[in-house]
CSV table of C-alpha atoms in Angstrom, one decimal:
chain,number,residue,atom,x,y,z
A,1,MET,CA,-12.8,56.4,-106.8
A,2,ALA,CA,-10.8,56.6,-110.0
A,3,LEU,CA,-11.9,58.8,-112.8
A,4,PRO,CA,-13.0,57.1,-116.1
A,5,ILE,CA,-10.0,56.5,-118.3
A,6,LYS,CA,-11.7,57.8,-121.5
A,7,PHE,CA,-12.8,61.0,-119.7
A,8,CYS,CA,-9.2,61.6,-118.6
A,9,GLU,CA,-7.8,61.0,-122.1
A,10,ARG,CA,-10.3,63.5,-123.5
A,11,MET,CA,-9.7,66.2,-120.9
A,12,LYS,CA,-5.9,65.8,-121.2
A,13,LYS,CA,-6.2,66.4,-124.9
A,14,LEU,CA,-8.4,69.5,-124.4
A,15,LEU,CA,-6.6,71.1,-121.4
A,16,GLY,CA,-3.0,70.3,-122.4
A,17,ASP,CA,-0.6,71.7,-119.8
A,18,GLU,CA,-3.5,72.5,-117.4
A,19,TYR,CA,-4.6,68.9,-117.1
A,20,ASN,CA,-2.4,68.0,-114.1
A,21,ASP,CA,-3.8,70.9,-112.1
A,22,PHE,CA,-7.3,69.9,-113.2
A,23,GLU,CA,-6.9,66.3,-112.2
A,24,GLN,CA,-5.4,67.3,-108.8
A,25,SER,CA,-8.4,69.6,-108.1
A,26,LEU,CA,-10.8,66.7,-108.5
A,27,LEU,CA,-8.9,64.8,-105.7
A,28,LYS,CA,-9.4,67.7,-103.2
A,29,PRO,CA,-12.5,68.2,-101.0
A,30,ARG,CA,-15.4,70.0,-102.6
A,31,ALA,CA,-16.6,73.4,-101.5
A,32,HIS,CA,-19.9,73.7,-99.6
A,33,GLY,CA,-22.2,76.6,-100.2
A,34,LEU,CA,-25.5,78.2,-99.1
A,35,ARG,CA,-27.4,81.0,-100.6
A,36,ILE,CA,-29.6,83.4,-98.7
A,37,ASN,CA,-33.3,83.3,-99.6
A,38,GLU,CA,-34.2,86.9,-100.5
A,39,LYS,CA,-37.9,86.0,-100.1
A,40,ARG,CA,-37.0,85.8,-96.4
A,41,CYS,CA,-34.2,88.2,-95.6
A,42,ASP,CA,-31.0,89.8,-96.8
A,43,ILE,CA,-27.4,89.7,-95.5
A,44,ASN,CA,-28.2,92.6,-93.1
A,45,ASN,CA,-30.8,90.7,-91.2
A,46,PHE,CA,-29.6,87.1,-91.9
A,47,PRO,CA,-29.3,85.6,-88.4
A,48,ALA,CA,-27.3,82.5,-89.6
A,49,LYS,CA,-24.3,84.8,-90.2
A,50,ASN,CA,-23.8,84.6,-86.5
A,51,VAL,CA,-24.1,80.8,-86.5
A,52,PHE,CA,-22.0,79.7,-89.5
A,53,THR,CA,-18.5,80.7,-90.7
A,54,LEU,CA,-19.4,82.3,-94.0
A,55,THR,CA,-17.2,83.5,-96.8
A,56,PRO,CA,-18.7,85.3,-99.9
A,57,VAL,CA,-19.0,83.4,-103.2
A,58,PRO,CA,-17.6,86.0,-105.7
A,59,TRP,CA,-20.2,85.5,-108.4
A,60,CYS,CA,-23.3,85.5,-106.3
A,61,LYS,CA,-24.1,88.4,-103.9
A,62,THR,CA,-26.3,86.1,-101.7
A,63,GLY,CA,-24.0,83.1,-101.9
A,64,PHE,CA,-21.5,82.0,-99.2
A,65,TYR,CA,-19.1,79.2,-98.5
A,66,TYR,CA,-19.3,77.4,-95.2
A,67,PRO,CA,-17.0,74.7,-93.6
A,68,SER,CA,-18.0,71.1,-94.2
A,69,ASP,CA,-18.1,70.4,-90.5
A,70,GLU,CA,-20.8,73.0,-89.9
A,71,ARG,CA,-24.1,71.2,-90.6
A,72,ALA,CA,-26.1,73.9,-92.3
A,73,GLY,CA,-28.9,71.5,-93.2
A,74,LYS,CA,-29.5,70.6,-89.6
A,75,HIS,CA,-30.4,74.0,-88.2
A,76,PRO,CA,-33.9,75.4,-87.6
A,77,TYR,CA,-32.9,78.4,-89.9
A,78,TYR,CA,-32.8,75.9,-92.8
A,79,GLU,CA,-36.3,74.6,-92.1
A,80,ALA,CA,-37.4,78.3,-91.8
A,81,GLY,CA,-36.3,78.7,-95.4
A,82,LEU,CA,-33.7,81.4,-94.7
A,83,TYR,CA,-31.2,79.8,-97.0
A,84,TYR,CA,-30.8,77.1,-99.6
A,85,ILE,CA,-27.8,74.7,-99.6
A,86,GLN,CA,-26.4,74.9,-103.1
A,87,GLU,CA,-23.2,74.0,-104.8
A,88,PRO,CA,-21.4,77.4,-105.3
A,89,SER,CA,-20.8,77.1,-109.1
A,90,ALA,CA,-24.5,76.5,-109.7
A,91,MET,CA,-25.2,79.9,-108.2
A,92,ALA,CA,-23.8,81.5,-111.3
A,93,VAL,CA,-27.0,80.6,-113.3
A,94,GLY,CA,-29.3,82.8,-111.2
A,95,THR,CA,-26.8,85.6,-111.4
A,96,LEU,CA,-26.6,85.3,-115.1
A,97,ALA,CA,-30.4,85.2,-115.5
A,98,ASP,CA,-30.7,88.5,-113.5
A,99,ILE,CA,-34.5,88.4,-113.1
A,100,GLN,CA,-36.1,91.8,-113.0
A,101,LYS,CA,-39.1,92.9,-111.0
A,102,GLY,CA,-42.4,91.8,-112.6
A,103,GLU,CA,-40.9,89.2,-115.0
A,104,TRP,CA,-42.5,85.8,-115.7
A,105,VAL,CA,-39.9,83.1,-115.5
A,106,LEU,CA,-39.8,79.4,-116.4
A,107,ASP,CA,-37.3,77.0,-114.8
A,108,LEU,CA,-37.7,74.1,-117.2
A,109,CYS,CA,-35.6,71.4,-115.6
A,110,ALA,CA,-36.0,72.7,-112.0
A,111,ALA,CA,-35.4,69.9,-109.5
A,112,PRO,CA,-34.2,70.0,-106.8
A,113,GLY,CA,-35.0,73.7,-106.7
A,114,GLY,CA,-31.8,75.6,-106.2
A,115,LYS,CA,-32.1,77.7,-109.3
A,116,SER,CA,-35.9,78.2,-108.9
A,117,THR,CA,-35.4,79.6,-105.4
A,118,HIS,CA,-32.7,81.9,-106.7
A,119,LEU,CA,-34.9,83.2,-109.6
A,120,ALA,CA,-38.1,83.6,-107.6
A,121,PRO,CA,-37.7,86.7,-105.4
A,122,ASN,CA,-38.0,89.3,-108.2
A,123,ALA,CA,-40.3,87.3,-110.5
A,124,ASP,CA,-44.0,88.1,-110.7
A,125,LEU,CA,-44.6,84.5,-111.6
A,126,ILE,CA,-42.3,81.5,-111.8
A,127,VAL,CA,-43.2,78.1,-113.3
A,128,CYS,CA,-41.0,75.3,-112.0
A,129,ASN,CA,-41.1,72.2,-114.1
A,130,GLU,CA,-39.5,68.8,-113.5
A,131,ILE,CA,-40.2,65.8,-115.7
A,132,HIS,CA,-39.1,63.1,-113.2
A,133,PRO,CA,-42.0,62.1,-110.9
A,134,THR,CA,-39.9,61.6,-107.8
A,135,ARG,CA,-37.6,64.6,-108.2
A,136,VAL,CA,-40.6,66.9,-108.8
A,137,LYS,CA,-41.8,66.1,-105.2
A,138,ILE,CA,-38.4,67.2,-103.8
A,139,LEU,CA,-38.7,70.4,-106.0
A,140,SER,CA,-42.2,71.0,-104.6
A,141,GLN,CA,-40.9,70.6,-101.0
A,142,ASN,CA,-38.1,73.1,-101.6
A,143,ILE,CA,-40.4,75.6,-103.1
A,144,GLU,CA,-42.7,75.3,-100.1
A,145,ARG,CA,-39.8,75.7,-97.6
A,146,ALA,CA,-38.6,78.8,-99.3
A,147,GLY,CA,-42.1,80.4,-99.1
A,148,ILE,CA,-42.4,81.0,-102.8
A,149,GLU,CA,-46.1,82.0,-103.1
A,150,ASN,CA,-45.8,83.2,-106.8
A,151,SER,CA,-45.0,79.7,-108.1
A,152,ILE,CA,-46.5,77.0,-110.2
A,153,VAL,CA,-44.9,73.5,-110.0
A,154,THR,CA,-45.5,71.1,-113.0
A,155,ASN,CA,-44.5,67.6,-113.8
A,156,GLU,CA,-44.4,67.7,-117.6
A,157,THR,CA,-42.4,67.2,-120.8
A,158,PRO,CA,-40.9,70.3,-122.3
A,159,ASN,CA,-42.8,69.7,-125.5
A,160,LYS,CA,-46.1,69.7,-123.7
A,161,LEU,CA,-45.4,72.8,-121.8
A,162,ALA,CA,-44.3,74.5,-125.0
A,163,SER,CA,-47.6,73.7,-126.7
A,164,LYS,CA,-49.5,75.1,-123.7
A,165,LEU,CA,-47.4,78.2,-122.9
A,166,PRO,CA,-45.9,79.6,-126.2
A,167,GLU,CA,-43.9,82.9,-125.9
A,168,MET,CA,-45.2,83.3,-122.4
A,169,PHE,CA,-42.0,84.1,-120.5
A,170,ASP,CA,-39.5,86.9,-120.1
A,171,CYS,CA,-36.8,84.4,-119.1
A,172,VAL,CA,-36.5,80.7,-119.5
A,173,VAL,CA,-33.8,78.8,-117.7
A,174,VAL,CA,-32.6,75.4,-118.9
A,175,ASP,CA,-30.3,73.7,-116.5
A,176,ALA,CA,-30.1,70.7,-118.8
A,177,PRO,CA,-29.8,67.0,-117.6
A,178,CYS,CA,-26.3,66.1,-118.6
A,179,SER,CA,-23.4,63.6,-118.2
A,180,GLY,CA,-22.5,65.2,-114.8
A,181,GLU,CA,-18.8,65.3,-115.3
A,182,GLY,CA,-18.6,68.5,-113.3
A,183,MET,CA,-20.0,66.5,-110.3
A,184,PHE,CA,-17.4,63.7,-110.3
A,185,ARG,CA,-15.8,65.1,-107.1
A,186,LYS,CA,-19.1,65.6,-105.4
A,187,ASP,CA,-21.0,62.5,-106.4
A,188,GLU,CA,-19.4,59.1,-107.1
A,189,THR,CA,-22.6,57.9,-108.8
A,190,ALA,CA,-21.8,60.3,-111.6
A,191,ILE,CA,-18.5,58.5,-112.2
A,192,ILE,CA,-20.2,55.0,-112.0
A,193,GLU,CA,-22.9,56.0,-114.6
A,194,TRP,CA,-20.5,57.7,-117.0
A,195,THR,CA,-19.5,56.0,-120.3
A,196,GLU,CA,-17.8,57.3,-123.4
A,197,GLN,CA,-21.2,57.4,-125.1
A,198,THR,CA,-23.0,59.4,-122.2
A,199,PRO,CA,-22.2,62.9,-123.5
A,200,GLN,CA,-23.6,62.3,-127.0
A,201,PHE,CA,-26.7,60.6,-125.5
A,202,CYS,CA,-27.2,63.6,-123.3
A,203,ALA,CA,-26.5,66.1,-126.1
A,204,ASP,CA,-29.3,64.5,-128.3
A,205,ARG,CA,-31.8,65.0,-125.5
A,206,GLN,CA,-30.5,68.6,-124.8
A,207,ASP,CA,-31.1,69.6,-128.4
A,208,GLU,CA,-34.8,68.7,-128.0
A,209,ILE,CA,-35.1,70.4,-124.6
A,210,LEU,CA,-33.5,73.6,-125.8
A,211,ALA,CA,-35.6,73.7,-128.9
A,212,ASP,CA,-38.8,73.4,-126.8
A,213,ALA,CA,-37.6,76.0,-124.4
A,214,ALA,CA,-37.0,78.5,-127.2
A,215,LYS,CA,-40.7,78.4,-128.1
A,216,MET,CA,-41.7,79.7,-124.7
A,217,VAL,CA,-39.4,82.8,-124.7
A,218,ARG,CA,-41.1,86.0,-125.8
A,219,LYS,CA,-39.4,88.1,-128.5
A,220,GLY,CA,-36.9,90.2,-126.7
A,221,GLY,CA,-36.8,87.7,-123.8
A,222,ARG,CA,-33.8,85.7,-122.5
A,223,LEU,CA,-32.8,82.1,-122.5
A,224,VAL,CA,-30.2,80.8,-120.1
A,225,TYR,CA,-28.6,77.4,-120.8
A,226,SER,CA,-26.4,75.6,-118.3
A,227,THR,CA,-24.9,72.2,-117.6
A,228,CYS,CA,-22.6,70.6,-115.0
A,229,THR,CA,-20.4,68.9,-117.5
A,230,PHE,CA,-17.1,69.6,-119.3
A,231,ALA,CA,-18.1,67.7,-122.5
A,232,PRO,CA,-17.9,70.1,-125.5
A,233,GLU,CA,-20.8,68.3,-127.3
A,234,GLU,CA,-23.1,69.2,-124.4
A,235,ASN,CA,-21.9,72.8,-124.2
A,236,GLU,CA,-20.4,74.6,-127.2
A,237,GLY,CA,-21.9,71.9,-129.4
A,238,ILE,CA,-25.4,72.4,-128.2
A,239,LEU,CA,-25.2,76.1,-128.6
A,240,THR,CA,-23.7,75.8,-132.1
A,241,ARG,CA,-26.5,73.5,-133.3
A,242,PHE,CA,-29.1,75.7,-131.6
A,243,LEU,CA,-27.9,79.0,-133.1
A,244,ASN,CA,-27.5,77.4,-136.6
A,245,SER,CA,-31.2,76.4,-136.5
A,246,HIS,CA,-32.6,79.4,-134.5
A,247,SER,CA,-31.5,82.6,-136.3
A,248,ASP,CA,-33.8,84.6,-134.0
A,249,PHE,CA,-31.5,83.9,-131.0
A,250,GLU,CA,-28.1,85.3,-130.2
A,251,ILE,CA,-25.6,84.8,-127.4
A,252,VAL,CA,-25.3,87.9,-125.2
A,253,LYS,CA,-21.8,89.1,-124.6
A,254,THR,CA,-21.4,90.1,-120.9
A,255,ASP,CA,-18.5,90.8,-118.6
A,256,ILE,CA,-20.4,89.8,-115.5
A,257,PHE,CA,-18.0,86.9,-114.6
A,258,PRO,CA,-14.4,88.0,-115.0
A,259,MET,CA,-13.3,85.1,-112.8
A,260,PHE,CA,-14.6,82.5,-115.2
A,261,GLU,CA,-13.1,81.1,-118.4
A,262,SER,CA,-14.7,81.9,-121.8
A,263,GLY,CA,-16.4,79.2,-123.9
A,264,LYS,CA,-14.1,77.1,-126.0
A,265,PRO,CA,-15.0,77.2,-129.8
A,266,GLU,CA,-11.8,75.5,-130.5
A,267,TRP,CA,-13.0,72.4,-128.6
A,268,TYR,CA,-15.9,71.7,-131.0
A,269,GLU,CA,-15.5,71.3,-134.8
A,270,ASN,CA,-17.2,74.2,-136.8
A,271,ALA,CA,-18.4,75.8,-133.6
A,272,HIS,CA,-20.4,79.0,-133.8
A,273,PRO,CA,-18.0,81.8,-133.1
A,274,SER,CA,-20.2,83.4,-130.5
A,275,VAL,CA,-19.9,80.4,-128.2
A,276,LYS,CA,-16.8,82.2,-126.9
A,277,TYR,CA,-19.3,84.5,-125.0
A,278,SER,CA,-20.4,81.5,-122.8
A,279,PHE,CA,-18.7,80.7,-119.5
A,280,ARG,CA,-16.8,77.7,-118.3
A,281,LEU,CA,-16.2,77.0,-114.6
A,282,PHE,CA,-13.2,74.7,-113.8
A,283,PRO,CA,-12.5,73.4,-110.3
A,284,HIS,CA,-8.8,74.1,-110.7
A,285,LYS,CA,-9.5,77.8,-111.4
A,286,ILE,CA,-12.3,78.6,-108.9
A,287,GLU,CA,-13.7,77.2,-105.6
A,288,GLY,CA,-16.5,75.2,-107.0
A,289,GLU,CA,-17.5,72.3,-109.3
A,290,GLY,CA,-17.4,72.1,-113.0
A,291,HIS,CA,-20.2,74.1,-114.8
A,292,PHE,CA,-21.1,75.8,-118.0
A,293,CYS,CA,-23.6,78.6,-118.7
A,294,ALA,CA,-24.6,81.0,-121.5
A,295,LEU,CA,-27.1,83.8,-121.8
A,296,LEU,CA,-29.1,84.0,-125.0
A,297,ARG,CA,-31.5,86.6,-126.2
A,298,ARG,CA,-34.4,86.2,-128.6
A,299,LYS,CA,-34.3,89.0,-131.2
A,300,GLY,CA,-37.1,91.5,-131.5
A,301,ASN,CA,-39.3,93.0,-128.8
A,302,GLN,CA,-42.8,91.9,-128.0
A,303,GLU,CA,-44.9,91.6,-124.9
A,304,ARG,CA,-45.4,88.0,-123.6
A,305,ASN,CA,-48.5,86.2,-124.8
A,306,THR,CA,-51.6,86.6,-122.7
A,307,PRO,CA,-52.5,83.2,-121.2
A,308,LYS,CA,-56.0,81.8,-120.8
A,309,MET,CA,-57.1,82.0,-117.2
A,310,SER,CA,-59.0,79.4,-115.2
A,311,ASP,CA,-62.2,79.9,-113.3
A,312,THR,CA,-61.8,81.2,-109.8
A,313,LEU,CA,-64.0,81.2,-106.7
A,314,LYS,CA,-66.6,84.0,-106.7
A,315,LYS,CA,-67.4,83.4,-103.0
A,316,LEU,CA,-65.0,81.9,-100.4
A,317,PRO,CA,-66.3,79.0,-98.3
A,318,ASP,CA,-67.4,80.3,-94.9
A,319,THR,CA,-64.8,78.2,-93.0
A,320,LEU,CA,-62.0,79.8,-95.1
A,321,SER,CA,-63.5,83.3,-94.7
A,322,ASP,CA,-63.6,82.9,-91.0
A,323,PHE,CA,-60.0,81.6,-90.8
A,324,ILE,CA,-58.5,84.5,-92.8
A,325,LYS,CA,-60.6,87.4,-91.7
A,326,ASP,CA,-58.0,88.5,-89.2
A,327,ILE,CA,-55.0,87.8,-91.4
A,328,LYS,CA,-53.4,90.7,-93.2
A,329,GLY,CA,-51.8,90.7,-96.6
A,330,PHE,CA,-54.6,89.6,-98.9
A,331,ASP,CA,-54.9,92.2,-101.6
A,332,LYS,CA,-57.5,92.8,-104.3
A,333,ASP,CA,-55.4,91.1,-107.0
A,334,MET,CA,-55.5,87.7,-105.3
A,335,LYS,CA,-57.7,85.0,-106.8
A,336,PHE,CA,-58.8,81.8,-105.2
A,337,ILE,CA,-59.0,78.4,-106.8
A,338,GLN,CA,-60.6,75.2,-105.5
A,339,VAL,CA,-59.2,71.9,-106.6
A,340,GLY,CA,-61.1,69.1,-104.8
A,341,ASP,CA,-61.1,70.1,-101.1
A,342,ARG,CA,-57.9,72.2,-101.4
A,343,ILE,CA,-57.9,76.0,-101.8
A,344,TRP,CA,-55.2,77.9,-103.6
A,345,CYS,CA,-54.4,81.6,-103.8
A,346,THR,CA,-52.7,83.3,-106.8
A,347,LYS,CA,-52.5,86.5,-108.7
A,348,HIS,CA,-52.2,84.6,-112.0
A,349,PRO,CA,-54.8,81.7,-112.2
A,350,LEU,CA,-53.5,80.2,-115.4
A,351,ASP,CA,-55.6,77.6,-117.1
A,352,LEU,CA,-53.4,74.6,-116.8
A,353,THR,CA,-55.9,72.0,-118.1
A,354,GLY,CA,-54.1,69.0,-119.5
A,355,LEU,CA,-50.9,69.5,-117.5
A,356,LYS,CA,-49.8,67.6,-114.4
A,357,VAL,CA,-49.7,70.3,-111.7
A,358,LEU,CA,-48.4,69.9,-108.1
A,359,ARG,CA,-48.8,73.5,-107.1
A,360,ASN,CA,-50.9,76.3,-108.7
A,361,GLY,CA,-50.0,79.3,-106.6
A,362,LEU,CA,-50.0,79.2,-102.8
A,363,GLU,CA,-51.9,76.4,-101.1
A,364,LEU,CA,-53.9,77.9,-98.3
A,365,GLY,CA,-55.3,74.7,-96.9
A,366,THR,CA,-58.0,72.0,-97.0
A,367,LEU,CA,-61.8,72.0,-96.3
A,368,LYS,CA,-62.5,69.3,-93.8
A,369,LYS,CA,-66.1,68.5,-92.5
A,370,GLY,CA,-67.1,72.0,-91.7
A,371,ARG,CA,-63.7,73.3,-90.8
A,372,PHE,CA,-60.6,74.7,-92.5
A,373,GLU,CA,-57.1,73.3,-91.9
A,374,PRO,CA,-54.3,75.5,-93.1
A,375,ALA,CA,-51.5,74.2,-95.3
A,376,HIS,CA,-47.8,74.2,-94.3
A,377,ALA,CA,-47.1,76.3,-97.4
A,378,PHE,CA,-49.4,79.0,-96.1
A,379,ALA,CA,-47.4,79.4,-92.9
A,380,MET,CA,-44.1,79.4,-94.8
A,381,ALA,CA,-45.1,82.0,-97.4
A,382,TRP,CA,-47.1,84.5,-95.3
A,383,LYS,CA,-45.3,87.1,-93.2
A,384,PRO,CA,-45.7,86.1,-89.5
A,385,GLU,CA,-46.5,89.7,-88.6
A,386,TYR,CA,-49.6,89.5,-90.8
A,387,MET,CA,-50.9,86.6,-88.7
A,388,PRO,CA,-53.1,87.2,-85.6
A,389,ARG,CA,-51.2,84.7,-83.6
A,390,LYS,CA,-47.5,83.7,-83.7
A,391,ILE,CA,-45.1,82.3,-81.1
A,392,ASN,CA,-41.3,82.4,-81.1
A,393,LEU,CA,-39.4,79.3,-79.8
A,394,SER,CA,-35.9,79.0,-78.5
A,395,ASN,CA,-33.5,77.1,-80.6
A,396,ASP,CA,-33.9,74.0,-78.3
A,397,ASP,CA,-37.7,74.1,-78.5
A,398,ALA,CA,-37.6,74.8,-82.2
A,399,ILE,CA,-35.6,71.5,-82.6
A,400,LYS,CA,-38.3,69.7,-80.5
A,401,TYR,CA,-41.0,71.2,-82.7
A,402,LEU,CA,-39.1,70.0,-85.9
A,403,LYS,CA,-39.0,66.5,-84.4
A,404,GLY,CA,-42.8,66.6,-84.0
A,405,GLU,CA,-42.9,66.9,-80.2
A,406,THR,CA,-45.8,68.5,-78.3
A,407,LEU,CA,-44.7,71.6,-76.4
A,408,ASN,CA,-46.0,73.5,-73.3
A,409,VAL,CA,-46.4,77.2,-74.0
A,410,GLU,CA,-48.2,80.2,-72.6
A,411,ALA,CA,-50.3,81.6,-75.5
A,412,ASP,CA,-53.9,82.1,-76.6
A,413,ASN,CA,-55.8,79.1,-78.0
A,414,GLY,CA,-56.1,78.6,-81.8
A,415,TRP,CA,-54.0,78.1,-84.9
A,416,THR,CA,-50.6,79.7,-84.4
A,417,VAL,CA,-47.6,80.3,-86.6
A,418,VAL,CA,-44.6,78.7,-84.9
A,419,CYS,CA,-41.4,80.8,-85.4
A,420,ILE,CA,-37.8,81.1,-84.6
A,421,ASP,CA,-36.5,84.7,-84.4
A,422,ASN,CA,-39.8,85.8,-86.2
A,423,PHE,CA,-39.2,83.4,-89.1
A,424,ALA,CA,-41.9,80.8,-89.7
A,425,LEU,CA,-41.3,77.1,-89.2
A,426,GLY,CA,-44.9,75.9,-89.6
A,427,TRP,CA,-48.3,75.7,-87.8
A,428,GLY,CA,-49.2,74.7,-84.3
A,429,LYS,CA,-52.6,74.6,-82.6
A,430,ILE,CA,-52.7,75.8,-79.1
A,431,SER,CA,-55.2,74.5,-76.5
A,432,ASN,CA,-54.9,75.2,-72.8
A,433,ASN,CA,-51.2,76.1,-73.1
A,434,THR,CA,-50.4,72.9,-75.1
A,435,LEU,CA,-49.0,73.3,-78.6
A,436,LYS,CA,-50.2,70.5,-80.8
A,437,ASN,CA,-47.6,70.0,-83.5
A,438,HIS,CA,-48.6,70.4,-87.1
A,439,PHE,CA,-45.2,70.3,-88.7
A,440,PRO,CA,-45.6,67.9,-91.6
A,441,LYS,CA,-44.8,64.3,-90.6
A,442,GLY,CA,-42.8,63.6,-93.7
A,443,LEU,CA,-40.5,66.5,-93.0
A,444,ARG,CA,-39.9,65.8,-89.3
A,445,TRP,CA,-36.3,65.4,-88.0
A,446,LYS,CA,-35.3,62.0,-86.8
């Protein structure tokens, strides 16, 4: 599909002699990438390295390119959450955020979940928000598959979150909804939906989102801003307007990405001079799509605000107590929340009254007529070795399991974590050597 004429005219003016190389790069096949889920494993014990042809992504230590004909999304390792399929340029954001152990993190525009799953392993708590009601469900599924137990998933406006969670986070990431020019090679819909007015329309919205995001960063905390567009008004322009109205923030100069171009203050009239410390990713310069990112710091130094906590269960229901009595890994810091007939487990039971919440920690399961039925999320987040019963399937049987088939096995009766190579795929219930399949019906392979 042809690129929009007005887009080409603008980029030709901005890039000058580089434009032909830029245009030609958009006609080439895109790069495919996956990122190891450090909640599950690292490169040393990553079994998929023996399945796919992997080449390192230079700006992400857990990121790899793989050939387009190798279907990484159709392997049991993907359903076990060992990796996330992510556009390589987008991996730069998690690297730039550089989450440290014990930090509280907010991913404000989080769907489909690539950046959240990158940010989560070191975080003590991660709040993943998505305003779109359909996209937030996809986000929630990806958080579940990755086994992120220290997460809250919300479906809210940035403004409402800011009023509820002021100065609560060590790092806030804003991967802002944008005109998507960097995705033209990957997604023809982005070309179809683009007009000459799209960048300014998006910029107006980005101004509001970034202003709300700033309210949730503690003094001394970090704010990461990113887009997947080339438009200066959505990149250098946004940062200029933000810095001019938020004197308590500054762009951090870092040499973490020597392979990227610097921000272009000359592309935006009266740009703030420090926008040169942001990063631009061009498809004719790197193996990846168009992207922009910047790291900002809020001046000062202050501990994050202490949130109000919600009521927790003083005594667990008997059916839950019976179910988990032989399961290891529950420590004294864990709290239990009951919402309707569903039980959640978290170290940080935040009072989220008034917010639309899909996940408040780790869902353990549901109370049903005198019995407890474990949630898929529980199997995905808990270490299989902590479970009293687990079963490892061959690759062929794992595929049958993912399709929802019943399997014949030799194992003890009861709820069992179904695994491949000791990585959880979900639950099964064994009775008389028959494994009843409890892989969620909505996730089953066709």
